[in-house]
PDB file of C-alpha atoms in Angstrom:
ATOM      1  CA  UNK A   1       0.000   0.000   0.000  1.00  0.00           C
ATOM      2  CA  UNK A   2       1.734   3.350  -1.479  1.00  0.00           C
ATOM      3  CA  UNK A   3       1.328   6.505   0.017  1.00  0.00           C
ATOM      4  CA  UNK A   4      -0.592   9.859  -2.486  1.00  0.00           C
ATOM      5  CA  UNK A   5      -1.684  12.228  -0.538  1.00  0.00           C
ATOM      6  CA  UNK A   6      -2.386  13.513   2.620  1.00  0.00           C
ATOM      7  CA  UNK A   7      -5.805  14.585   3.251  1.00  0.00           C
ATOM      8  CA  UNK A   8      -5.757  15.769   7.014  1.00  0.00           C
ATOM      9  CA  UNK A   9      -3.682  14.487   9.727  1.00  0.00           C
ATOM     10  CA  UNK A  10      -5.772  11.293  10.251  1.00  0.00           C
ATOM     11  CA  UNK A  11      -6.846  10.876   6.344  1.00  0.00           C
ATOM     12  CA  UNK A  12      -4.506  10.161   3.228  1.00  0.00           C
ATOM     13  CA  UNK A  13      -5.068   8.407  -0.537  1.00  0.00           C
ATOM     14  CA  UNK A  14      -3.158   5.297  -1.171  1.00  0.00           C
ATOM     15  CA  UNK A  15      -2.287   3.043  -4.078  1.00  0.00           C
ATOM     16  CA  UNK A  16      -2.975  -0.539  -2.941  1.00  0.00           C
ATOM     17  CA  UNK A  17      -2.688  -2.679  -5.878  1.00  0.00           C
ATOM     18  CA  UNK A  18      -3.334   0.008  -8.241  1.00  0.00           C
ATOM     19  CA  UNK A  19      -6.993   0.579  -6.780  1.00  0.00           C
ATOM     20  CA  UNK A  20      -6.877   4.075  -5.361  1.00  0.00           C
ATOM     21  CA  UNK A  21      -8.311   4.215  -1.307  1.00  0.00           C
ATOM     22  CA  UNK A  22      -8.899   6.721   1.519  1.00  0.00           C
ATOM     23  CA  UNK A  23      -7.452   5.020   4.107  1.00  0.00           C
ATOM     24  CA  UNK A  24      -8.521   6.577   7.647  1.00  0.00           C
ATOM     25  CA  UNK A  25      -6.637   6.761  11.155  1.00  0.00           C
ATOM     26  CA  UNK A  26      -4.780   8.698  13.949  1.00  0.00           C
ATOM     27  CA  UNK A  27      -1.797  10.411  12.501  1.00  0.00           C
ATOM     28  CA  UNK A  28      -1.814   7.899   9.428  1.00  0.00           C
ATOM     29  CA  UNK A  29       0.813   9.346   6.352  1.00  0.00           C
ATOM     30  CA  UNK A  30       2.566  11.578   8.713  1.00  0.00           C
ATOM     31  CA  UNK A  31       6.027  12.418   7.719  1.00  0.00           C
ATOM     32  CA  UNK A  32       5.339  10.354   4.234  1.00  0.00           C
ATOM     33  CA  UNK A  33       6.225  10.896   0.329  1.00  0.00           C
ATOM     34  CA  UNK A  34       4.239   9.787  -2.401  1.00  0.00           C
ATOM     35  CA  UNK A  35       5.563   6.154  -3.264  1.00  0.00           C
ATOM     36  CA  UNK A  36       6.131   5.397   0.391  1.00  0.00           C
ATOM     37  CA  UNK A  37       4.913   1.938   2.181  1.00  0.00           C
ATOM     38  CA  UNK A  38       1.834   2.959   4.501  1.00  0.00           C
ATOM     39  CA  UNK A  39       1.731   1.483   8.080  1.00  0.00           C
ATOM     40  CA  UNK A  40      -1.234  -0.717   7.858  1.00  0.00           C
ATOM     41  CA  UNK A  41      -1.489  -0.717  12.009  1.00  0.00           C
ATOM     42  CA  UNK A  42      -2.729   2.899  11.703  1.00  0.00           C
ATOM     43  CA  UNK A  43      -5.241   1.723   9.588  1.00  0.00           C
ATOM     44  CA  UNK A  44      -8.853   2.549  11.049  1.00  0.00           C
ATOM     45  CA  UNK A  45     -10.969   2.768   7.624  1.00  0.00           C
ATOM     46  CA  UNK A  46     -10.760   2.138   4.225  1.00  0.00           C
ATOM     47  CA  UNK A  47     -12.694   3.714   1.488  1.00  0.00           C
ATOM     48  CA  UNK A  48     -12.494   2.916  -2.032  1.00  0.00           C
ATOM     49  CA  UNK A  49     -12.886   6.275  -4.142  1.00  0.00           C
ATOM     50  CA  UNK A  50     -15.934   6.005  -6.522  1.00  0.00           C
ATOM     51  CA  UNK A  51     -15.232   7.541 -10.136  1.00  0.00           C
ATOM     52  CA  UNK A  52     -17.297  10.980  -9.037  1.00  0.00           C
ATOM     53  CA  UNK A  53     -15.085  11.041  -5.817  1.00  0.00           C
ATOM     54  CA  UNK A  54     -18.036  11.471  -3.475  1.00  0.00           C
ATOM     55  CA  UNK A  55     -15.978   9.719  -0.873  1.00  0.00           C
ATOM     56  CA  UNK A  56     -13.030  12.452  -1.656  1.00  0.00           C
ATOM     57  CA  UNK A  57     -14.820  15.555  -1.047  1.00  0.00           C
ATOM     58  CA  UNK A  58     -16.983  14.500   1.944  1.00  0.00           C
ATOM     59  CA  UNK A  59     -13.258  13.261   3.446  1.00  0.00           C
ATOM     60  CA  UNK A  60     -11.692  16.063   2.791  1.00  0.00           C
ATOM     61  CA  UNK A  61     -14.157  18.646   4.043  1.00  0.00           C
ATOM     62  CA  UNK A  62     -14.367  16.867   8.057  1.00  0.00           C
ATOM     63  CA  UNK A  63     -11.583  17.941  10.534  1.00  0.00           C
ATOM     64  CA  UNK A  64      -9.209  15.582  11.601  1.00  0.00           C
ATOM     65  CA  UNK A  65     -10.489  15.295  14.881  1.00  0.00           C
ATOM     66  CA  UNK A  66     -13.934  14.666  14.068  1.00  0.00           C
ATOM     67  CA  UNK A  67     -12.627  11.746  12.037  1.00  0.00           C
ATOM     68  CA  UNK A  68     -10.680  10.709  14.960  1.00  0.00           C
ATOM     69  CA  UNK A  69     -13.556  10.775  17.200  1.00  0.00           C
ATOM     70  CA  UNK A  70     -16.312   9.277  15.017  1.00  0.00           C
ATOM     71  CA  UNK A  71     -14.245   6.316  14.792  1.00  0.00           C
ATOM     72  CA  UNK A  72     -14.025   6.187  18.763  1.00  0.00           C
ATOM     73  CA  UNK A  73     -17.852   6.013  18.563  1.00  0.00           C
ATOM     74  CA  UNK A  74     -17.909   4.006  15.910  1.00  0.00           C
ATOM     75  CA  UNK A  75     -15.915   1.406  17.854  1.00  0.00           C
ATOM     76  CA  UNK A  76     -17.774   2.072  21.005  1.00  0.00           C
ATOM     77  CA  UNK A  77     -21.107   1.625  19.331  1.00  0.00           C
ATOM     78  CA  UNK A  78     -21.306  -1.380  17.418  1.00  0.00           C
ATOM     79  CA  UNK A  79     -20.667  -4.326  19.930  1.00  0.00           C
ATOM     80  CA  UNK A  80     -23.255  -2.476  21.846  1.00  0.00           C
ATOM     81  CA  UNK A  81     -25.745  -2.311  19.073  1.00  0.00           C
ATOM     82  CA  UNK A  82     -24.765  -4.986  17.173  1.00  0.00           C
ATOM     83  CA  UNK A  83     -24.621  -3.605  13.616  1.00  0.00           C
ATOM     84  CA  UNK A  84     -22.293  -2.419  11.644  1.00  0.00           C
ATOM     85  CA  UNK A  85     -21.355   1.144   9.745  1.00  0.00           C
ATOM     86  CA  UNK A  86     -21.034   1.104   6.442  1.00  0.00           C
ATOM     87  CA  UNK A  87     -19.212   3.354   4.761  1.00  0.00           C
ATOM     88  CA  UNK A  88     -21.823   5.763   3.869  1.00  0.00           C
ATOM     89  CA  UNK A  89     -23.346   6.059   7.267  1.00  0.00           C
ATOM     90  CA  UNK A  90     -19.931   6.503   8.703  1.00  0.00           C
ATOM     91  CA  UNK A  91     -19.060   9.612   6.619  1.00  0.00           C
ATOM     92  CA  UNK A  92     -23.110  10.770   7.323  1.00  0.00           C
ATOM     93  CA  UNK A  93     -22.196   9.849  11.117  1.00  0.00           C
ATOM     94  CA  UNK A  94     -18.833  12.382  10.811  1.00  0.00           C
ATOM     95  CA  UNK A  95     -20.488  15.154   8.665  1.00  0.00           C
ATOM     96  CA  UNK A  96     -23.367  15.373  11.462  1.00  0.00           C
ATOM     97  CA  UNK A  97     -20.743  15.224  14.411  1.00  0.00           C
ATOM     98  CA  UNK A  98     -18.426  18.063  11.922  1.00  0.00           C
ATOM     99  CA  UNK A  99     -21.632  19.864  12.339  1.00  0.00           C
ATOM    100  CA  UNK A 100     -22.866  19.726  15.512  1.00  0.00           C
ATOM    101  CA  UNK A 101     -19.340  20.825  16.627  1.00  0.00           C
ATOM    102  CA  UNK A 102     -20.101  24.113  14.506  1.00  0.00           C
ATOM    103  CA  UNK A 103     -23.217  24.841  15.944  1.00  0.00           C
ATOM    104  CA  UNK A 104     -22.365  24.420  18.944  1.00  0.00           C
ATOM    105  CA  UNK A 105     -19.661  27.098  18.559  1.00  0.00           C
ATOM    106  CA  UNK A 106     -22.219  29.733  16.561  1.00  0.00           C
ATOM    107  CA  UNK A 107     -24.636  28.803  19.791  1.00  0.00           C
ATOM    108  CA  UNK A 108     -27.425  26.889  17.597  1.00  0.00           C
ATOM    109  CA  UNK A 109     -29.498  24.475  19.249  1.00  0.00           C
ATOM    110  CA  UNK A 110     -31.965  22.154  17.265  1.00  0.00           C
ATOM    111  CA  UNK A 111     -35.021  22.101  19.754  1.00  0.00           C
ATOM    112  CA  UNK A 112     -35.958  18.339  20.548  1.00  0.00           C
ATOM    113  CA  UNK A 113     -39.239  18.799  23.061  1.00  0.00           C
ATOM    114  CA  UNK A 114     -41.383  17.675  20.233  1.00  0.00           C
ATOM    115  CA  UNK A 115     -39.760  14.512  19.867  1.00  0.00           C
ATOM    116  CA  UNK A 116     -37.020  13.350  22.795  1.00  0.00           C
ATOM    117  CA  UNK A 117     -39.752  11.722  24.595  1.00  0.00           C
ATOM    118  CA  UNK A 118     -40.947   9.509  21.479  1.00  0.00           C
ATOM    119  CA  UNK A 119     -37.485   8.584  20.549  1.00  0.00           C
ATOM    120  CA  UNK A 120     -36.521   7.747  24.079  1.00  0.00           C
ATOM    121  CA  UNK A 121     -39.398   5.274  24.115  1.00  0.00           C
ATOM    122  CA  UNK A 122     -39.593   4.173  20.388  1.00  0.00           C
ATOM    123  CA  UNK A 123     -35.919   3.585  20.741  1.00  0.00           C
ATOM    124  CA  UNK A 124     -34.792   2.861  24.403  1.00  0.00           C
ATOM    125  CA  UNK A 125     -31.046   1.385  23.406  1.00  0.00           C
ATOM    126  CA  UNK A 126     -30.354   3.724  20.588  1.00  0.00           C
ATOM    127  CA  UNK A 127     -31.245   6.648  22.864  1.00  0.00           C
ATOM    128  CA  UNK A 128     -29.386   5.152  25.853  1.00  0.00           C
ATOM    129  CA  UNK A 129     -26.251   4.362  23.595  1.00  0.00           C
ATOM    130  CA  UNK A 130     -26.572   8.157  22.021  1.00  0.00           C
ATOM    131  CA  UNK A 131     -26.317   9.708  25.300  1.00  0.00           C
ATOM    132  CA  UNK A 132     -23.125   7.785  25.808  1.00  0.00           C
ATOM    133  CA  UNK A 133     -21.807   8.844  22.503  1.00  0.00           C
ATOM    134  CA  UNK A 134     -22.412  12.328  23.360  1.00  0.00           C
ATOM    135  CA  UNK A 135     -20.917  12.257  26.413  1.00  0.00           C
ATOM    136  CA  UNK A 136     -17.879  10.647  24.639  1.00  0.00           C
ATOM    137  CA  UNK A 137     -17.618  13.457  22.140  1.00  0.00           C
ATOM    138  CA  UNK A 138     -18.268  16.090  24.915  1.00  0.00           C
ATOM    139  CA  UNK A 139     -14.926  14.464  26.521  1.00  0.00           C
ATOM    140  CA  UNK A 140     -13.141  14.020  23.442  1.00  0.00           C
ATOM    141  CA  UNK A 141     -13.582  17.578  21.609  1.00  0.00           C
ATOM    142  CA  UNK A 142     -13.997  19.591  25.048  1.00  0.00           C
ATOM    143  CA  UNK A 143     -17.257  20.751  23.776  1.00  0.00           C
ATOM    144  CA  UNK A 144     -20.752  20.541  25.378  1.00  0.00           C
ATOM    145  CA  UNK A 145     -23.537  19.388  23.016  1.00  0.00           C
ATOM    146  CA  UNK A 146     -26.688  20.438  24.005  1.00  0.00           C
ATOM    147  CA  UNK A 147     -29.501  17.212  25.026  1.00  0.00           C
ATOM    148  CA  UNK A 148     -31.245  17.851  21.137  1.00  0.00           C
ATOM    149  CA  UNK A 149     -27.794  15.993  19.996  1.00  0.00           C
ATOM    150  CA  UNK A 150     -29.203  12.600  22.179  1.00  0.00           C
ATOM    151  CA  UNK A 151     -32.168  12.772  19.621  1.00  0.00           C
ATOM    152  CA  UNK A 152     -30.194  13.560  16.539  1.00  0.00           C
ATOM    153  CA  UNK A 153     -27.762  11.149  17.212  1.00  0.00           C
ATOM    154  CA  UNK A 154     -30.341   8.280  17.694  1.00  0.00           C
ATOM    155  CA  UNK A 155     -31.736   8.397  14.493  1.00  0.00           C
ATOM    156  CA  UNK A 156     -28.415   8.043  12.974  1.00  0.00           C
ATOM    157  CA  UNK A 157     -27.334   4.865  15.582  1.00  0.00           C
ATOM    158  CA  UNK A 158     -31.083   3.667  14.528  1.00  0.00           C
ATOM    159  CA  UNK A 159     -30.344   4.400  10.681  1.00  0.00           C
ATOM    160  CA  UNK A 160     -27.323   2.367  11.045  1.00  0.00           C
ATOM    161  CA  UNK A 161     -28.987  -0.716  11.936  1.00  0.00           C
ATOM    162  CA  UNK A 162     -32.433  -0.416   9.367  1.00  0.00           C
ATOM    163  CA  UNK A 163     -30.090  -1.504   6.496  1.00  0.00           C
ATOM    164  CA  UNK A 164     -29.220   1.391   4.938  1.00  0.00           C
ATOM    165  CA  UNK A 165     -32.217   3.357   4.873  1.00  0.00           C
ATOM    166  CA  UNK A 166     -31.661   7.095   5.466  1.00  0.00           C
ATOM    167  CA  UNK A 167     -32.140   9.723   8.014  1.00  0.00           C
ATOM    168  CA  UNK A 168     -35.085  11.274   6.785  1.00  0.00           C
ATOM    169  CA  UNK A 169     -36.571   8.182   6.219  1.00  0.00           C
ATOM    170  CA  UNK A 170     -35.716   7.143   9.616  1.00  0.00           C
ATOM    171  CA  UNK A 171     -37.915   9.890  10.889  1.00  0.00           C
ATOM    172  CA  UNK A 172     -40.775   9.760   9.012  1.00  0.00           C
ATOM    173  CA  UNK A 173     -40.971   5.860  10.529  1.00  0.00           C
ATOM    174  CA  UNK A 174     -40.430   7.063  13.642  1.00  0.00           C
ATOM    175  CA  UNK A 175     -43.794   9.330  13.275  1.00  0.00           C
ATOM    176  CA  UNK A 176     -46.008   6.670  11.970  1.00  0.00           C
ATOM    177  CA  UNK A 177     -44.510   4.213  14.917  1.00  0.00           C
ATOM    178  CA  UNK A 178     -45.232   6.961  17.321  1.00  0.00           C
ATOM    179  CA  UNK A 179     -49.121   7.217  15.894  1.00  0.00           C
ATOM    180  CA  UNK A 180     -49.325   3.463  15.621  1.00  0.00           C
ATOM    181  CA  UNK A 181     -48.289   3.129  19.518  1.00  0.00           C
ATOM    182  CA  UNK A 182     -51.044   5.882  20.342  1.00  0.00           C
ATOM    183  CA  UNK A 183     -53.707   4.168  18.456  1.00  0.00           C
ATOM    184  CA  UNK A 184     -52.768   0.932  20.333  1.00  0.00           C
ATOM    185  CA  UNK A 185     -52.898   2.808  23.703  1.00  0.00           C
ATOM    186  CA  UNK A 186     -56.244   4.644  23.241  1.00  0.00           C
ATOM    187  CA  UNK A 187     -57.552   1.437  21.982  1.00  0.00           C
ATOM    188  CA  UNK A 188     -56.357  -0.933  25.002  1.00  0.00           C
ATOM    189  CA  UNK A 189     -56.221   1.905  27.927  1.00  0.00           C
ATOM    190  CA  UNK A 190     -52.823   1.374  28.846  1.00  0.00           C
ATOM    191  CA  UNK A 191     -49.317   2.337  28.623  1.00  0.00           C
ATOM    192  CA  UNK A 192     -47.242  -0.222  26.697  1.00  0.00           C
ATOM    193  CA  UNK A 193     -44.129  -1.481  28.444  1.00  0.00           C
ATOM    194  CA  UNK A 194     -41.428   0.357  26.166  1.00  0.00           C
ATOM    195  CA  UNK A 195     -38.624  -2.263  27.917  1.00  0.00           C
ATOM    196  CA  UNK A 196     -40.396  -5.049  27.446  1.00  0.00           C
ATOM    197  CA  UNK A 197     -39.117  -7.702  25.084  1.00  0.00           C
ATOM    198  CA  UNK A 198     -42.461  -8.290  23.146  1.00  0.00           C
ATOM    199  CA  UNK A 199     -42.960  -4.614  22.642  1.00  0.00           C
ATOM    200  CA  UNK A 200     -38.551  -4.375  21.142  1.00  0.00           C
ATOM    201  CA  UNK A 201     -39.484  -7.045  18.849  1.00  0.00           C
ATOM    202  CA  UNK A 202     -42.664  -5.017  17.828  1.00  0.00           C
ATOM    203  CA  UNK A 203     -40.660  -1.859  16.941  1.00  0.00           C
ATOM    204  CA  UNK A 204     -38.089  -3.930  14.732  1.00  0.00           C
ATOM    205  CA  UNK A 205     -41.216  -5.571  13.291  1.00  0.00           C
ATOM    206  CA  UNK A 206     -42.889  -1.796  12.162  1.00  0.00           C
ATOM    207  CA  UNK A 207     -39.493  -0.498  11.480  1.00  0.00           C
ATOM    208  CA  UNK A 208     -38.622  -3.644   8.975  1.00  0.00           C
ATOM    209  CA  UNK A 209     -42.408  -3.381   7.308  1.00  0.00           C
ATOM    210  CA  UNK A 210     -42.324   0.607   6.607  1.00  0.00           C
ATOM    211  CA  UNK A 211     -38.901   0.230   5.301  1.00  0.00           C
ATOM    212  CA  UNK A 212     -40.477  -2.509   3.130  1.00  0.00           C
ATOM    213  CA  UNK A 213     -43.227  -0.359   2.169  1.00  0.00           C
ATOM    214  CA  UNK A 214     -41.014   3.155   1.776  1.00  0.00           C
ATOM    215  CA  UNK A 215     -38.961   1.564  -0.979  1.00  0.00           C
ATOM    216  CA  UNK A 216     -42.083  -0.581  -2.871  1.00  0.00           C
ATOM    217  CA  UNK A 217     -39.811  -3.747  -1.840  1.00  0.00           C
ATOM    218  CA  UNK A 218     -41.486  -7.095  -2.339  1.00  0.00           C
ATOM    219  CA  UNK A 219     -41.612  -9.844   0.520  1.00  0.00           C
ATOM    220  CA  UNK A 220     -39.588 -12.407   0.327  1.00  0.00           C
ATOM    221  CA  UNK A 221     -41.603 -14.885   1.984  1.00  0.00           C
ATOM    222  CA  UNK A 222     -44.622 -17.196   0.794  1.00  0.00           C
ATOM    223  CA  UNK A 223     -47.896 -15.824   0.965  1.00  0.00           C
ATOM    224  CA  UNK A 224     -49.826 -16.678   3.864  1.00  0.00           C
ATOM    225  CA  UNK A 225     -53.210 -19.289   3.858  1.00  0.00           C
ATOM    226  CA  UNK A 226     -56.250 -16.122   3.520  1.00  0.00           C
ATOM    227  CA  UNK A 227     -57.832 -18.096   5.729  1.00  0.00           C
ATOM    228  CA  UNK A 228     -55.607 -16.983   8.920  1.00  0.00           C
ATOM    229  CA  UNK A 229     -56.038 -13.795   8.491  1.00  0.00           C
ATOM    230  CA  UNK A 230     -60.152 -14.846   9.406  1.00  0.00           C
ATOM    231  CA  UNK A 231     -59.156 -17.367  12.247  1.00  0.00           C
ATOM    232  CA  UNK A 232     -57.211 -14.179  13.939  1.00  0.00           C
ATOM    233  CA  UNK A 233     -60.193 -12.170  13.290  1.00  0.00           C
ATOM    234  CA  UNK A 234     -61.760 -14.987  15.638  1.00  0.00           C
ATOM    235  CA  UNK A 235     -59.403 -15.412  18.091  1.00  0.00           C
ATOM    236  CA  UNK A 236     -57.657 -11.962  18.655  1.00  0.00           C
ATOM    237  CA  UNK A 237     -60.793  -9.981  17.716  1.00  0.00           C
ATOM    238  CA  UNK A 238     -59.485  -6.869  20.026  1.00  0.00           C
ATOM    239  CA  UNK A 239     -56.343  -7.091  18.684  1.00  0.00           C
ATOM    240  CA  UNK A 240     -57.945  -7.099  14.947  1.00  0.00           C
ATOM    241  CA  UNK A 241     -59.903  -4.180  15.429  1.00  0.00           C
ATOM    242  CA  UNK A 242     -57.139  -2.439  16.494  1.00  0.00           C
ATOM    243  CA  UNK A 243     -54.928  -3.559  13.346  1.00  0.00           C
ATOM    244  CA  UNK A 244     -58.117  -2.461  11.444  1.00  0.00           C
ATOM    245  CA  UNK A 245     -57.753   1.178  12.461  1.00  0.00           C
ATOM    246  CA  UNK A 246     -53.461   1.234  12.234  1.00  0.00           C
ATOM    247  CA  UNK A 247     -54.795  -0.114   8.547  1.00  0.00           C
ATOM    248  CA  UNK A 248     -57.419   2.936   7.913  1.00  0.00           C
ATOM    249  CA  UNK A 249     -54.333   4.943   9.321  1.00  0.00           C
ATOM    250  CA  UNK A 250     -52.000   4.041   7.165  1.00  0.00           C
ATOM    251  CA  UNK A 251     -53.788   4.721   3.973  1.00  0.00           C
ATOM    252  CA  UNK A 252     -54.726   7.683   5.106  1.00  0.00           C
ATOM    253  CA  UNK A 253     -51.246   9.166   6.065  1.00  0.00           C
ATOM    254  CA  UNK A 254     -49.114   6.963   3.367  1.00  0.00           C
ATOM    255  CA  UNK A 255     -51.789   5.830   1.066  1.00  0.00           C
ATOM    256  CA  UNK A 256     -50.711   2.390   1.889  1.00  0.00           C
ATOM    257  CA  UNK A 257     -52.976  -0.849   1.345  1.00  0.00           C
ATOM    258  CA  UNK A 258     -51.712  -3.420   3.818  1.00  0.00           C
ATOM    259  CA  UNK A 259     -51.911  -7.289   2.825  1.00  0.00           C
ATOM    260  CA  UNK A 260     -53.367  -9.723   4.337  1.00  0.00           C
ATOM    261  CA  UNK A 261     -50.050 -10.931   5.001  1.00  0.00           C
ATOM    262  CA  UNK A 262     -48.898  -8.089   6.826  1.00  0.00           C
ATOM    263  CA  UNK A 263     -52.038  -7.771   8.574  1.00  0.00           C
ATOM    264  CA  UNK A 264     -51.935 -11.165   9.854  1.00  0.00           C
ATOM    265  CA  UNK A 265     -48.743 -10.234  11.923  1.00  0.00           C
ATOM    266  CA  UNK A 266     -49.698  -6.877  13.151  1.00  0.00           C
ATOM    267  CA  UNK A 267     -52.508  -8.594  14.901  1.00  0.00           C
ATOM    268  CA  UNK A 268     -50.680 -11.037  16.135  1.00  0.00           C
ATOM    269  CA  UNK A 269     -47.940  -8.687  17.640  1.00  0.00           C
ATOM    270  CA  UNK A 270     -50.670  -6.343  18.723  1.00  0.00           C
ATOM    271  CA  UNK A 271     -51.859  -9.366  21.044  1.00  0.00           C
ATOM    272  CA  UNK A 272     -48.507 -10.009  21.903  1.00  0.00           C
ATOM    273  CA  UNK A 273     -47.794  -6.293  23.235  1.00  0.00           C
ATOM    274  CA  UNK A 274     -50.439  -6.051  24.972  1.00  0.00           C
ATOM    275  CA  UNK A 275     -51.646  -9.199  26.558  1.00  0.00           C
ATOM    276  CA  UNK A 276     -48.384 -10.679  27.803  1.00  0.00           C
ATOM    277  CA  UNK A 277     -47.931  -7.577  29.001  1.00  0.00           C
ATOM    278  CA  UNK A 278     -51.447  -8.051  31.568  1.00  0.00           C
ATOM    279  CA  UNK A 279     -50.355 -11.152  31.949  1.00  0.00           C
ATOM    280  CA  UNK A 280     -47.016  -9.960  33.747  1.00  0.00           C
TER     281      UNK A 280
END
């Protein structure tokens, strides 16, 4: 691996095997010339560089230290999480942390009341793991974020594990998960358990169909016997009216028809949310 370019102090192109990379990490190219061997140990990143150099400019326009520290997080996050950064969301993770560190010196704060408490409850681990993020960058950059940054920061540790889908579409779901946990509410008189195993799976079930729906993907599993969808009807018939309005509110926010496939496991995990949760 040949040494280019510097970038910044912990960025630099390289020539490894004639494919030209942006190799990422702490003090990585320091002191080199072009045509010098790189010291793979440095090595925190790797980016090949697309032909319109996307990866290039983005690179190029975050501070050294911001690179420095979103890897930190990046590190810290993941075996918490359990997902994995690609490379996109890792140079959206750094721009919004290059950011933040701006408006924080221009004395901007992005308001959260609107939303913190949805996001704390829609996502309890994101939020929890966001807070320690912050903290870490407060620590690392000896800055102090303001609490909106907890919220921001979610939807991007939350983006990073809904396969690639993006931050604005991160928040619209969170909107129609908020109304679909209202509905559920009003309908049952109680306050779901938001730390409750039955209700996590719930969330990643919502999260995984409006994703689905967002993008016009098609399932990938057989369709279910129509008949179920009637037995359920039967047997959960609280639970079925309930899917029956989060149906009627769907089409009327996203203009989205629901299958009987899909509405066969809303009811069930309506049930699930809900009685289990009596139960305990």
């Amino acid at each position: 691996m040949d040494f280019i370019k510097q970038l910044n102090n912990s960025a630099a192109i390289v020539n490894d095997d004639g494919k030209e990379e942006i190799v990422l990490g702490k003090g990585i190219g320091f002191g080199l010339k072009r045509g010098d061997k790189v010291d793979k140990t440095k090595i925190e990143r790797i980016f090949v560089t697309t032909d319109d150099q996307i990866n290039l400019d983005q690179v190029q326009d975050i501070s050294a230290k911001t690179i420095d520290v979103t890897t930190q997080v990046v590190k810290m996050v993941e075996p918490i999480l359990d997902i994995k950064f690609n490379d996109f969301q890792y140079l959206a993770l750094a721009d919004h942390i290059d950011f933040a560190i701006t408006r924080v010196k221009d004395n901007i704060d992005l308001s959260d009341n609107n939303t913190r408490w949805e996001v704390k409850n829609l996502f309890p681990k994101e939020f929890a793991t966001s807070k320690e993020v912050v903290k870490l960058i407060n620590q690392e950059l000896d800055i102090n974020l303001p609490k909106s940054e907890q919220v921001l920061m979610t939807y991007h540790l939350v983006n990073a594990s809904s396969n690639d889908s993006q931050i604005q579409e991160t928040i619209q779901i969170t909107d129609l998960i908020k109304g679909i946990i209202n509905i559920i509410q009003f309908d049952y008189h109680m306050t779901l358990d938001t730390d409750s195993f039955n209700y996590s799976r719930f969330i990643t079930h919502l999260r995984a169909l409006f994703v689905r729906l967002l993008r016009n993907q098609p399932t990938d599993t057989a369709e279910l016997d129509s008949s179920l969808l009637a037995f359920m009807k039967i047997k959960y018939h609280h639970a079925y009216e309930t899917e029956e309005r989060i149906a009627t509110f769907l089409q009327a926010k996203m203009g989205w028809i629901l299958k009987p496939d899909d509405r066969f496991y809303l009811v069930l995990h309506i049930w699930r949310v809900t009685s289990r949760q009596k139960i305990k």
